[in-house]
mmCIF file of C-alpha atoms and ligand atoms in Angstrom:
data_model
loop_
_atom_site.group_PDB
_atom_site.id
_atom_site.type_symbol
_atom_site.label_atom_id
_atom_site.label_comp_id
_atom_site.label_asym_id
_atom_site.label_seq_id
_atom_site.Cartn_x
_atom_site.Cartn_y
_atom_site.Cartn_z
ATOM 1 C CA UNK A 1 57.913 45.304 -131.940
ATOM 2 C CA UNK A 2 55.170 45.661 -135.042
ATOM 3 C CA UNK A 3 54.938 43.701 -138.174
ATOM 4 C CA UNK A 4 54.245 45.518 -141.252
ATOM 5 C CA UNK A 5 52.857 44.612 -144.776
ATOM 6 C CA UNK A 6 55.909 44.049 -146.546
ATOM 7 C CA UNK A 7 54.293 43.084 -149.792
ATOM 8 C CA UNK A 8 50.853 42.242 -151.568
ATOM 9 C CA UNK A 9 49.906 39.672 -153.917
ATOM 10 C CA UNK A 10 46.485 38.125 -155.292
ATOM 11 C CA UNK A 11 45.262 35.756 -158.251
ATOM 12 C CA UNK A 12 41.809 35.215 -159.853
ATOM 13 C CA UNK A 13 40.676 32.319 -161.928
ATOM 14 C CA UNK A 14 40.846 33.232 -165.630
ATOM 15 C CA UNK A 15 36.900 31.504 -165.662
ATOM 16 C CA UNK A 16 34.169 34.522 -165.472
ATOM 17 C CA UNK A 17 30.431 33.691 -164.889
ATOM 18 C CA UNK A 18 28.472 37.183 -165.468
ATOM 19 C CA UNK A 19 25.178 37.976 -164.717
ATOM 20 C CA UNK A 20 23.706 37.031 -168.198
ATOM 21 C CA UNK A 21 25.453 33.419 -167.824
ATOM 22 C CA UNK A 22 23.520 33.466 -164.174
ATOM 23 C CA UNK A 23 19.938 34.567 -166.236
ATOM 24 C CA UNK A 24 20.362 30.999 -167.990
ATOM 25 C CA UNK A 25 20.867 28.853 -164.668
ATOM 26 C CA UNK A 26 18.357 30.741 -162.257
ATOM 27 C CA UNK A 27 15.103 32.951 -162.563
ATOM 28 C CA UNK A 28 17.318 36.052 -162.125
ATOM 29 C CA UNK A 29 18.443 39.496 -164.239
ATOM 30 C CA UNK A 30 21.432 41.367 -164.555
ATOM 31 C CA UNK A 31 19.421 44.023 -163.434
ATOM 32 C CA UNK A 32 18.756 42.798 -160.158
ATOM 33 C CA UNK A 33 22.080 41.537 -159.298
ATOM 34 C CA UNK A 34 23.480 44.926 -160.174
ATOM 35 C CA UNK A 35 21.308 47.294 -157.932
ATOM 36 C CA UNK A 36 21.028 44.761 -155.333
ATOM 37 C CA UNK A 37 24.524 44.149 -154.790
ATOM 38 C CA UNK A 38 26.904 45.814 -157.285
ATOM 39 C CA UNK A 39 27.962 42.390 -159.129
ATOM 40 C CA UNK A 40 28.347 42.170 -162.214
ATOM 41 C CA UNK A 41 30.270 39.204 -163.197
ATOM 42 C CA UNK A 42 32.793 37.144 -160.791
ATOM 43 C CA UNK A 43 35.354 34.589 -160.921
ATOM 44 C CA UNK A 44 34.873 30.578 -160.703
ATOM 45 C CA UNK A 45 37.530 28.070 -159.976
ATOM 46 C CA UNK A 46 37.197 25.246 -162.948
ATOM 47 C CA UNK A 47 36.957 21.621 -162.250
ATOM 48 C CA UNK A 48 40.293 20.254 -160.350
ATOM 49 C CA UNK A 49 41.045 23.797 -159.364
ATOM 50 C CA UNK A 50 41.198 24.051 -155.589
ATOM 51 C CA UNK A 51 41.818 26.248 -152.901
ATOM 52 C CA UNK A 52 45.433 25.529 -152.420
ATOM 53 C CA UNK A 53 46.053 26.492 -156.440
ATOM 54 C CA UNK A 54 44.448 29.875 -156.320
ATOM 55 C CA UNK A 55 46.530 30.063 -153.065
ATOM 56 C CA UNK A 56 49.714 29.452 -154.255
ATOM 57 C CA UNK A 57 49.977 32.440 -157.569
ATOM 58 C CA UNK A 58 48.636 34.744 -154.448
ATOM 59 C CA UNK A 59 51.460 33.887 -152.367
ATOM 60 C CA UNK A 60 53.918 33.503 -154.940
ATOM 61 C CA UNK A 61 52.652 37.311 -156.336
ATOM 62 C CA UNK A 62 53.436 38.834 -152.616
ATOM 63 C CA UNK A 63 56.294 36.936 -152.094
ATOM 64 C CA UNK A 64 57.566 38.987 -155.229
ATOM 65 C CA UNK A 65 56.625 42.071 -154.223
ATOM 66 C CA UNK A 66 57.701 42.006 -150.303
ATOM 67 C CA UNK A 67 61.232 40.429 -151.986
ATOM 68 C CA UNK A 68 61.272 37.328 -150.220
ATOM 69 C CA UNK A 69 62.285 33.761 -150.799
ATOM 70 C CA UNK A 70 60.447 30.994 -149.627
ATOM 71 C CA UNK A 71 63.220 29.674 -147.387
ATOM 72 C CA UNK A 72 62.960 32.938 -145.299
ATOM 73 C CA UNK A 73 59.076 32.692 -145.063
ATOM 74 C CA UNK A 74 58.758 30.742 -140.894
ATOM 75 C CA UNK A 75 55.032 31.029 -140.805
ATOM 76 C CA UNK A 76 51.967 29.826 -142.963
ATOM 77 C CA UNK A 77 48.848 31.027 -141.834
ATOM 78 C CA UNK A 78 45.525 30.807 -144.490
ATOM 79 C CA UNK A 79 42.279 31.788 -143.857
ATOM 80 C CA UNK A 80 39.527 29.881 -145.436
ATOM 81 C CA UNK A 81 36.793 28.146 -145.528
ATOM 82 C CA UNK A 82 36.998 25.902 -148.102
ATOM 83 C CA UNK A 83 39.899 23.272 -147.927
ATOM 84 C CA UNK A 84 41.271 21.181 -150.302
ATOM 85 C CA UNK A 85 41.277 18.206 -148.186
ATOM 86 C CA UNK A 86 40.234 17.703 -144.589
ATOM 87 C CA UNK A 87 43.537 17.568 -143.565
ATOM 88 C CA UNK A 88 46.380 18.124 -144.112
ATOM 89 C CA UNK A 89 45.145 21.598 -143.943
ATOM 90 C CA UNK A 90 45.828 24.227 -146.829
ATOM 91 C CA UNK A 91 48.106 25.885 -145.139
ATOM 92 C CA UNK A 92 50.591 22.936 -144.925
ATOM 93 C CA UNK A 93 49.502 22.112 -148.395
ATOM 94 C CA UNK A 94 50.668 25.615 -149.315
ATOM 95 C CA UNK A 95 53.862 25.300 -147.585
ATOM 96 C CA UNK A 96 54.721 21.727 -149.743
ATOM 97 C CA UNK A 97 54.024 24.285 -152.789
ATOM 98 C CA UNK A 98 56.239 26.473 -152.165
ATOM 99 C CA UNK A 99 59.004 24.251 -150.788
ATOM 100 C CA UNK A 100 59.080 25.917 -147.499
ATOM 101 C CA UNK A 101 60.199 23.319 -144.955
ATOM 102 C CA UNK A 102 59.491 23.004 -140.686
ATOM 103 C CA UNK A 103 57.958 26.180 -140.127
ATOM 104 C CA UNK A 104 54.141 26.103 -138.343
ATOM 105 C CA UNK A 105 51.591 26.126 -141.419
ATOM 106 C CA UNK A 106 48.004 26.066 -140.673
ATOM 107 C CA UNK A 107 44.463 27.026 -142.023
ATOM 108 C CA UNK A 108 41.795 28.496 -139.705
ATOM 109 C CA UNK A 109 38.227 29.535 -140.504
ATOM 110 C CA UNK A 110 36.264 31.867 -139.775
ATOM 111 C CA UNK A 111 33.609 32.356 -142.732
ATOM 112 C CA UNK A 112 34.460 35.680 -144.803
ATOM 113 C CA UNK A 113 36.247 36.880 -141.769
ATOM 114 C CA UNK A 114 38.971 34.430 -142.197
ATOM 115 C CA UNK A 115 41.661 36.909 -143.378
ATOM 116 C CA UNK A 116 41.245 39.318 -140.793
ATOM 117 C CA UNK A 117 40.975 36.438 -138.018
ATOM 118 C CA UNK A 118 44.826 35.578 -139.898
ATOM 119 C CA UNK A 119 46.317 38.596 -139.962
ATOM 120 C CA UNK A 120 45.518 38.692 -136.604
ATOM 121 C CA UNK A 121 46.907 35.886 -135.589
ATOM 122 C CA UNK A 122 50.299 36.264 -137.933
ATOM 123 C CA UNK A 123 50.870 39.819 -136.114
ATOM 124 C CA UNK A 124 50.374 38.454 -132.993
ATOM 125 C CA UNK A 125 53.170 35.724 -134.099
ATOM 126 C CA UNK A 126 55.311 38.670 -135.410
ATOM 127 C CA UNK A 127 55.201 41.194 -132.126
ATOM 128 C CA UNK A 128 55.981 38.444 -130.230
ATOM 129 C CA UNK A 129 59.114 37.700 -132.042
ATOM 130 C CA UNK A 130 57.834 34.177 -132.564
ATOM 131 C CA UNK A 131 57.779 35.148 -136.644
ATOM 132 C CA UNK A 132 60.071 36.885 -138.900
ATOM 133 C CA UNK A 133 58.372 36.415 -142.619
ATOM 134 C CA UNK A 134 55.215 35.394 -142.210
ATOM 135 C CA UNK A 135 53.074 34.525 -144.855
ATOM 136 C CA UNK A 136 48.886 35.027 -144.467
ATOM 137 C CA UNK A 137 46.821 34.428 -147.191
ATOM 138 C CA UNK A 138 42.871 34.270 -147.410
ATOM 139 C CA UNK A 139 41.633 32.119 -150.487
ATOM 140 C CA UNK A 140 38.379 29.905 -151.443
ATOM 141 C CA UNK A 141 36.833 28.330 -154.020
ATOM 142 C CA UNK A 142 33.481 29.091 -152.206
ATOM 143 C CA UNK A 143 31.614 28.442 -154.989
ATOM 144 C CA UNK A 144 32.054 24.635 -154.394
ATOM 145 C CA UNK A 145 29.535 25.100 -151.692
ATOM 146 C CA UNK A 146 26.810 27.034 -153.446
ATOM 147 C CA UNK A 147 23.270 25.407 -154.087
ATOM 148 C CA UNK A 148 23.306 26.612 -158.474
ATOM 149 C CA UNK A 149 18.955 26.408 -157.594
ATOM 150 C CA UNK A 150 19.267 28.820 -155.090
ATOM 151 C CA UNK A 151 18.889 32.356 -156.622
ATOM 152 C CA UNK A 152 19.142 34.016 -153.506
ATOM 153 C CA UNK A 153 22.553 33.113 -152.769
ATOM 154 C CA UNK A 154 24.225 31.474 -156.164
ATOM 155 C CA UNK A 155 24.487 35.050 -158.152
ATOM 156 C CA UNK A 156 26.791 36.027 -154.846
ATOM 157 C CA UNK A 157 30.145 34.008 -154.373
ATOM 158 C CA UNK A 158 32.997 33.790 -156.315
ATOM 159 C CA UNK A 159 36.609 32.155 -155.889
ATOM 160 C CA UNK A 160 39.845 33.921 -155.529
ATOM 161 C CA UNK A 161 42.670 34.689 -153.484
ATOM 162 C CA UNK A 162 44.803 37.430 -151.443
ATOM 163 C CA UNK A 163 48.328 37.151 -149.864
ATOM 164 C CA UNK A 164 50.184 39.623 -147.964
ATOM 165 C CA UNK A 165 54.002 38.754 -146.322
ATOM 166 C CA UNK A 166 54.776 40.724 -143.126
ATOM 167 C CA UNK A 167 58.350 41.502 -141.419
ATOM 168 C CA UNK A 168 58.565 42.910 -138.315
ATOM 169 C CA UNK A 169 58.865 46.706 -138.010
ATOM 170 C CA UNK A 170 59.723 49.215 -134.929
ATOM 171 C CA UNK A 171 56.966 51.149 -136.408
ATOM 172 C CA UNK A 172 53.515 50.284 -137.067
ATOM 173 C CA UNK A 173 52.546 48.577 -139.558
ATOM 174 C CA UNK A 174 49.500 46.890 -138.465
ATOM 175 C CA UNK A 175 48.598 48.988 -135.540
ATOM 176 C CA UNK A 176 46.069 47.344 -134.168
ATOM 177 C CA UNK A 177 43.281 44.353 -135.055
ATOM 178 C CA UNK A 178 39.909 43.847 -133.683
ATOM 179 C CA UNK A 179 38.608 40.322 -134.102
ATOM 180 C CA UNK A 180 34.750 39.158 -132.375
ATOM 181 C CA UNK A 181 32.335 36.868 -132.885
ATOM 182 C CA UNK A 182 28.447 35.776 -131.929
ATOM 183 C CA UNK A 183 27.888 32.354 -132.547
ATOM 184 C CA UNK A 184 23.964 32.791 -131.741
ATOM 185 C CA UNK A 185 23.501 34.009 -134.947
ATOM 186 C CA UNK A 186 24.561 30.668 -136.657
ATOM 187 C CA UNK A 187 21.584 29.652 -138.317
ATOM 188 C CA UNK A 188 21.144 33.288 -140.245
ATOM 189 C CA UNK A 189 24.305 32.208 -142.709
ATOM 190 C CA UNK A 190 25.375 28.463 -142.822
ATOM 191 C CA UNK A 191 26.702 25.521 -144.879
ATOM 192 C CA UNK A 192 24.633 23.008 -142.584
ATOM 193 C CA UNK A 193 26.608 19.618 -143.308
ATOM 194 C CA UNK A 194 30.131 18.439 -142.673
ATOM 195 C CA UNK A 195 32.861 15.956 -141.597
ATOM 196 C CA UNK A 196 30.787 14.948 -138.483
ATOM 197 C CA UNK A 197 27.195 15.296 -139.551
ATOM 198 C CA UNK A 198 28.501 12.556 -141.945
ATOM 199 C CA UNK A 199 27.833 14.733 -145.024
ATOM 200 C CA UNK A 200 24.285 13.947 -145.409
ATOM 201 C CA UNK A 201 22.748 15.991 -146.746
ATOM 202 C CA UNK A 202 25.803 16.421 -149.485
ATOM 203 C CA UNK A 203 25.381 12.731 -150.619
ATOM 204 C CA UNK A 204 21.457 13.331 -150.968
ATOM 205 C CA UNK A 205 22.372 16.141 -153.471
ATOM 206 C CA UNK A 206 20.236 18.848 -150.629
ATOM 207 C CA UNK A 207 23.740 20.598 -149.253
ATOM 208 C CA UNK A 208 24.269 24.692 -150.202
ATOM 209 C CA UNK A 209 24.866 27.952 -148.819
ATOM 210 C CA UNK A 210 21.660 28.793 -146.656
ATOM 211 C CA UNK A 211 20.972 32.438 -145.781
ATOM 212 C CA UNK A 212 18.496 34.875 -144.612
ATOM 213 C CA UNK A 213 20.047 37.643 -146.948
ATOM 214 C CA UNK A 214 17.758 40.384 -145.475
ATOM 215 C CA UNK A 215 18.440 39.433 -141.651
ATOM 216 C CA UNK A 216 22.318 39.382 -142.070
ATOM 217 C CA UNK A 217 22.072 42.478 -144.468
ATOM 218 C CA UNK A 218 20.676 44.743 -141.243
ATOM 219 C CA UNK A 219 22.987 43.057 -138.726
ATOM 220 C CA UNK A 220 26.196 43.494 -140.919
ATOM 221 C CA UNK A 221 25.124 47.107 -141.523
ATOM 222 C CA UNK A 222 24.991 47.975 -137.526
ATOM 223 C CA UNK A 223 28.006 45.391 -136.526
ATOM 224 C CA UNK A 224 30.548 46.434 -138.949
ATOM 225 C CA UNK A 225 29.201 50.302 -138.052
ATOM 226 C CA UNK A 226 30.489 49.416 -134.556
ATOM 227 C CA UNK A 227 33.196 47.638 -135.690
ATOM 228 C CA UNK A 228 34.870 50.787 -137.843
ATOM 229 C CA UNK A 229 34.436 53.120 -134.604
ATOM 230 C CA UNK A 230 35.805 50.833 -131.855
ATOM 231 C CA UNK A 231 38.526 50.369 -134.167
ATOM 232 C CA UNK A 232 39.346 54.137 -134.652
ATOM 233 C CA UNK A 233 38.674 54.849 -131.043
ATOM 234 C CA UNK A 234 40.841 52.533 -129.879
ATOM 235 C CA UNK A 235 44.033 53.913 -131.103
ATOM 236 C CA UNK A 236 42.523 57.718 -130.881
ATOM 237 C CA UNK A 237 42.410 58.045 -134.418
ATOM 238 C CA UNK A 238 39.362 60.540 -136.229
ATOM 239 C CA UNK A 239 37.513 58.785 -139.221
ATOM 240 C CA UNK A 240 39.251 62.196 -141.062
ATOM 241 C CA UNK A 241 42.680 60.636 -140.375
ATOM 242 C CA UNK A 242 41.945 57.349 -142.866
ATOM 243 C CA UNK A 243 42.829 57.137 -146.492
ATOM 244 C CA UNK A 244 41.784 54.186 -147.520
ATOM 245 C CA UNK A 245 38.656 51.572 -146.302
ATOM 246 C CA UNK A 246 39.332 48.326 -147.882
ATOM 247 C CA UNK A 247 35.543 46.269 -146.377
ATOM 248 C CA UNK A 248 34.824 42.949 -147.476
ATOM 249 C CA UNK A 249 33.148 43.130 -150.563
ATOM 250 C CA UNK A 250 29.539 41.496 -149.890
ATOM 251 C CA UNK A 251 27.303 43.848 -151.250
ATOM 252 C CA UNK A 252 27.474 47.420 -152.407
ATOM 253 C CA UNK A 253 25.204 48.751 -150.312
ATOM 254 C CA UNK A 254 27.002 47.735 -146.972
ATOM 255 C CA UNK A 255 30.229 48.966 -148.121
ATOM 256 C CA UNK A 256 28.111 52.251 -149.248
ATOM 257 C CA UNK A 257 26.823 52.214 -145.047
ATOM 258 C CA UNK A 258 30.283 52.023 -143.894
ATOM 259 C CA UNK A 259 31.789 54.892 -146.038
ATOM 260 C CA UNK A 260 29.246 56.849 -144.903
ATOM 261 C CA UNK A 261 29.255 55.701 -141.436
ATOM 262 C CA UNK A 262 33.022 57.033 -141.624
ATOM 263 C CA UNK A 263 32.432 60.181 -143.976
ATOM 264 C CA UNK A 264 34.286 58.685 -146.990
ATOM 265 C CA UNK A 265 33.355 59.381 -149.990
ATOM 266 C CA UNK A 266 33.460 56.206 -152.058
ATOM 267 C CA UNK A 267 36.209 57.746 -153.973
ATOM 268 C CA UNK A 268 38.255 56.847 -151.015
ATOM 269 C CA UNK A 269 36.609 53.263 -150.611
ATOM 270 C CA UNK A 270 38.068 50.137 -152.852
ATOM 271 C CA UNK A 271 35.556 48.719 -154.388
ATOM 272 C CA UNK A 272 36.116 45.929 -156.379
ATOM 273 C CA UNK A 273 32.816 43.733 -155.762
ATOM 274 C CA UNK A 274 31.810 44.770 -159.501
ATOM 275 C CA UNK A 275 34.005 41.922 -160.990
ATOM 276 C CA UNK A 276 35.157 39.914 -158.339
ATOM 277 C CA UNK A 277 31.824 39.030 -156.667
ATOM 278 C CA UNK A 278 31.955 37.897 -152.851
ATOM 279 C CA UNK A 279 35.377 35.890 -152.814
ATOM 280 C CA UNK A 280 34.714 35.387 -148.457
ATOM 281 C CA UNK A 281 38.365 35.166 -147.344
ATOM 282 C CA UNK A 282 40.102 36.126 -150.391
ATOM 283 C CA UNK A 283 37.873 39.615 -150.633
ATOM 284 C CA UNK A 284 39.771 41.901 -148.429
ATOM 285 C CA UNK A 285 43.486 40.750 -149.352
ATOM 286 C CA UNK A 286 42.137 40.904 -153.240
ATOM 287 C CA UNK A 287 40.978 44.369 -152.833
ATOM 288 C CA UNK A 288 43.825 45.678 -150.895
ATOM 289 C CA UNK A 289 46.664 44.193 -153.581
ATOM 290 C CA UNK A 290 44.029 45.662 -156.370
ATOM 291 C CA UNK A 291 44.872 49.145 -154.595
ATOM 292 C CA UNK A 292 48.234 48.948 -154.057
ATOM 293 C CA UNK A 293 48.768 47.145 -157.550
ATOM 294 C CA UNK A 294 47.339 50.649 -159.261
ATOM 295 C CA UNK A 295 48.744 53.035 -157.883
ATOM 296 C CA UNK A 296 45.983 54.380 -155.065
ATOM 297 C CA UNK A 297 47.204 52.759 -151.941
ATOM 298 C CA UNK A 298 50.390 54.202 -151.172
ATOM 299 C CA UNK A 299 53.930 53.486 -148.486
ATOM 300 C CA UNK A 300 52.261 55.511 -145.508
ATOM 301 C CA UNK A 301 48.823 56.233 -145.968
ATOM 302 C CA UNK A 302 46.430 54.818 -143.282
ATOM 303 C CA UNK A 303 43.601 51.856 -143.833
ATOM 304 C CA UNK A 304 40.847 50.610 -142.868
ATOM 305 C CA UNK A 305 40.317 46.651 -143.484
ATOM 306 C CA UNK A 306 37.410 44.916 -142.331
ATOM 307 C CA UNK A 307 35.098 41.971 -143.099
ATOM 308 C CA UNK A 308 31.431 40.428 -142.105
ATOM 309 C CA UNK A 309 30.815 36.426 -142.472
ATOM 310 C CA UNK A 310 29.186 33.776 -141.174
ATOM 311 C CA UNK A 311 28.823 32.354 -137.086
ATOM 312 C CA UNK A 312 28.769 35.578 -137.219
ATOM 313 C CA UNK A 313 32.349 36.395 -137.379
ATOM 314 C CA UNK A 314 33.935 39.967 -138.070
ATOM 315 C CA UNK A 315 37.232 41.531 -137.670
ATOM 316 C CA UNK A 316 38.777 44.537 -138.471
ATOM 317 C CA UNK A 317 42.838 46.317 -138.955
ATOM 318 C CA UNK A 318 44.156 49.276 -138.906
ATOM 319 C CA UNK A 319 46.978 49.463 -140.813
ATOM 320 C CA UNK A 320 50.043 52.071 -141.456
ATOM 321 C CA UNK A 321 50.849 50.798 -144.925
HETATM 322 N N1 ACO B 401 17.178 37.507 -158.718
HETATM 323 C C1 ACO B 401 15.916 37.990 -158.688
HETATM 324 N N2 ACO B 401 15.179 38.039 -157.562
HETATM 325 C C2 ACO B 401 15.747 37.581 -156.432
HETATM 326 C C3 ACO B 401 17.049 37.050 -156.404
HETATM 327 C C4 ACO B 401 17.764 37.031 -157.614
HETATM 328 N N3 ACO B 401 19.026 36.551 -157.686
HETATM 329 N N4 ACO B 401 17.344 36.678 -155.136
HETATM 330 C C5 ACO B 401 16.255 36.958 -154.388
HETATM 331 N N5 ACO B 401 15.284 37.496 -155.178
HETATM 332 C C6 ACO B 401 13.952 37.942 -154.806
HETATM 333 C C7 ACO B 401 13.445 37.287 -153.536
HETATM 334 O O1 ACO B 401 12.859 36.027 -153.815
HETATM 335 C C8 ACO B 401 12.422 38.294 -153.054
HETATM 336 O O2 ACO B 401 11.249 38.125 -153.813
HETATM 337 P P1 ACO B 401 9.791 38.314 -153.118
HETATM 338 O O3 ACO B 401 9.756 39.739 -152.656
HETATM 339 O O4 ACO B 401 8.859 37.999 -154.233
HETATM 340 O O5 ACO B 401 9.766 37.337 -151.980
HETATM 341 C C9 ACO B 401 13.030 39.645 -153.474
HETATM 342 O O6 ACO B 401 14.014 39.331 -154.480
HETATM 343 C C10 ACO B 401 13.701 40.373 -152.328
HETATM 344 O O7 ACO B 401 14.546 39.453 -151.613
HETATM 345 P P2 ACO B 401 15.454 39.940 -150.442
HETATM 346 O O8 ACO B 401 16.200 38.766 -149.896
HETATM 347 O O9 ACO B 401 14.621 40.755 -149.482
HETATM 348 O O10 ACO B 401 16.452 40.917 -151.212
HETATM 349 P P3 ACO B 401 17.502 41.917 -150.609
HETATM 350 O O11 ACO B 401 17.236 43.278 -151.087
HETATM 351 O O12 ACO B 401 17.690 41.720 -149.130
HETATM 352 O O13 ACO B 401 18.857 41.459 -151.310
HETATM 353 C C11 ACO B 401 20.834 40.165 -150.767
HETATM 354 C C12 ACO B 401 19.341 40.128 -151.111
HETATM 355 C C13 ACO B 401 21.568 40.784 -151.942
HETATM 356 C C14 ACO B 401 21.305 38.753 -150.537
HETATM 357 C C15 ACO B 401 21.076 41.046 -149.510
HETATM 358 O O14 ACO B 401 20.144 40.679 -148.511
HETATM 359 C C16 ACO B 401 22.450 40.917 -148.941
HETATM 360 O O15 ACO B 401 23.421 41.311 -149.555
HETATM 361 N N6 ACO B 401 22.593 40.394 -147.712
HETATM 362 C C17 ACO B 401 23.867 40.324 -147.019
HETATM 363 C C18 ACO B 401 24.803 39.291 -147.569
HETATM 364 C C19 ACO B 401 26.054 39.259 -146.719
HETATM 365 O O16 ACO B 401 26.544 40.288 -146.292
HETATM 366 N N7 ACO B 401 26.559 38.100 -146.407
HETATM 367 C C20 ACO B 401 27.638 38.059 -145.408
HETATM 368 C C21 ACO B 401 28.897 37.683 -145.942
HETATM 369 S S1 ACO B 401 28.868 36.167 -146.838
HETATM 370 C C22 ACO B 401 29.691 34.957 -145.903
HETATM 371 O O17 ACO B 401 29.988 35.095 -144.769
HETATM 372 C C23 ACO B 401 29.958 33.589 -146.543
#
């Protein structure tokens, strides 16, 4: 037994910060945002708008499209990193939403690897029998957590949010998924207060997104570069053999390293970091219903998903669409 992606759905907030809004806040330019990292405007969740919201148009979008109602949907699974609440968790929150009743709903999170870390855990839910409609969503509103002083890191993270609904299959479908992690790199990308640190430094106005861009720049480069060819290796399958490579959408220049890494030309990458930003969790699920949405990801073609974030986490699937 498989699962396979039976449909794809996404939303973005309708508020856009671009660069030259980001030029009044910080000491920064649209040039230097664009050659650094490809952005050139992103999506923000307004005041009141949370997690669970953006969460809920992306499932109800792939719900449409795999032709599902909610009362067949048995499994919630969200990846994020920014909940709503501290519990009930987003995933249960999602469920009330959509007026899906009993079934296990839950949130995990593992930075901007949170999707993959999902899917991984719906398919697992799926081969096992243990699922038949199981919804997996990554969303955030990451922007809640970014220090607006901090130029190094603000001009980065946007909010948004990716669904996909999988059924099981005799054929692949998600053919295999590659999840790891290295929590000695911790203090190289971090939000460094929460629930039982007593929120600190939040109440003293000194909490925000803290990273050593440069340092988790070179080891993203080499891990995910690792990452694509375990993947490929695993199942015998040549880099010539892929269609599509749908990365987490970071920076530019890592998704340019990985392309190259597997001979793509960038023709053949999705790319959609240009006006979405870095949405963590949602990025991969966003990027993959922006392909099949337009036309280039097509029923059969094989692709590449994988994603960098913070601990570090990373993760990776190859997929028979
Ligand atoms: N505008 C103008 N100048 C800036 C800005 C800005 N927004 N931000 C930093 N600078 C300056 C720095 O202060 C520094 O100035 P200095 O030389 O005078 O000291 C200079 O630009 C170079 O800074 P670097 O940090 O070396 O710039 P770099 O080329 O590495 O680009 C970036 C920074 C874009 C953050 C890059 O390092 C990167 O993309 N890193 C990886 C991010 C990532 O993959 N994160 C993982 C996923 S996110 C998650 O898990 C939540």
């Amino acid at each position: 037994m498989y699962s396979r992606i039976a449909g794809t759905g996404s939303y973005l907030p309708e508020k856009i910060l671009t660069n030259a809004d980001l030029e009044k806040i910080v000491d920064t330019t649209d040039e230097w945002i664009r050659t650094r990292t490809g952005i050139s405007q992103r999506h923000i969740a307004v005041e009141g708008e949370t997690t669970t919201d953006l969460a809920e148009h992306a499932a109800r979008n792939a719900m449409a499209a795999a032709g599902v109602t909610a009362e067949e949907i048995d499994l919630v699974c969200v990846g994020t990193t920014t909940p709503d609440l501290v519990f009930p968790n987003v995933g249960t929150l999602l469920q009330d939403r959509l007026n899906i009743h009993g079934c296990p709903a839950f949130s995990l999170e593992a930075a901007c690897a949170s999707f993959l870390y999902a899917l991984g855990v719906a398919d697992k839910f799926v081969r096992l029998g243990d699922a038949k409609c199981a919804l997996v969503v990554g969303a955030e509103t990451l922007t809640r957590l970014v220090d607006w002083s901090d130029r190094g890191t603000c001009v980065l993270f946007a909010d948004g949010a990716g669904a996909v609904v999988l059924k099981p299959a005799e054929e692949p479908g998600i053919i295999s998924t590659h999840l790891h992690a290295d929590g000695k790199y911790k203090d190289l990308l971090l939000y460094p207060d929460g629930v039982s640190l007593g929120f600190n430094l939040v109440r003293a106005g000194k909490a925000g997104v803290r990273m050593k861009g440069n340092e988790v720049y070179k080891v993203a480069v080499n891990t995910l570069g690792q990452l694509v060819t375990e993947t490929l290796s695993a199942k015998g399958i040549d880099k010539s053999q892929l269609d599509w490579l749908i990365p987490h959408q970071a920076n530019i220049r890592i998704i340019e390293a990985i392309a190259k890494r597997l001979d793509l030309p960038m023709e053949r990458v999705i790319v959609t970091i240009e006006t979405h930003g870095n949405t963590s969790a949602a990025s991969v699920p966003l990027a993959l219903d922006a392909g099949v949405r337009d036309g280039r990801i097509k029923r059969g073609q094989l692709l590449l998903l994988e994603a960098f974030g913070g601990g570090f986490t990373w993760g990776s699937a190859l997929v028979r669409y």
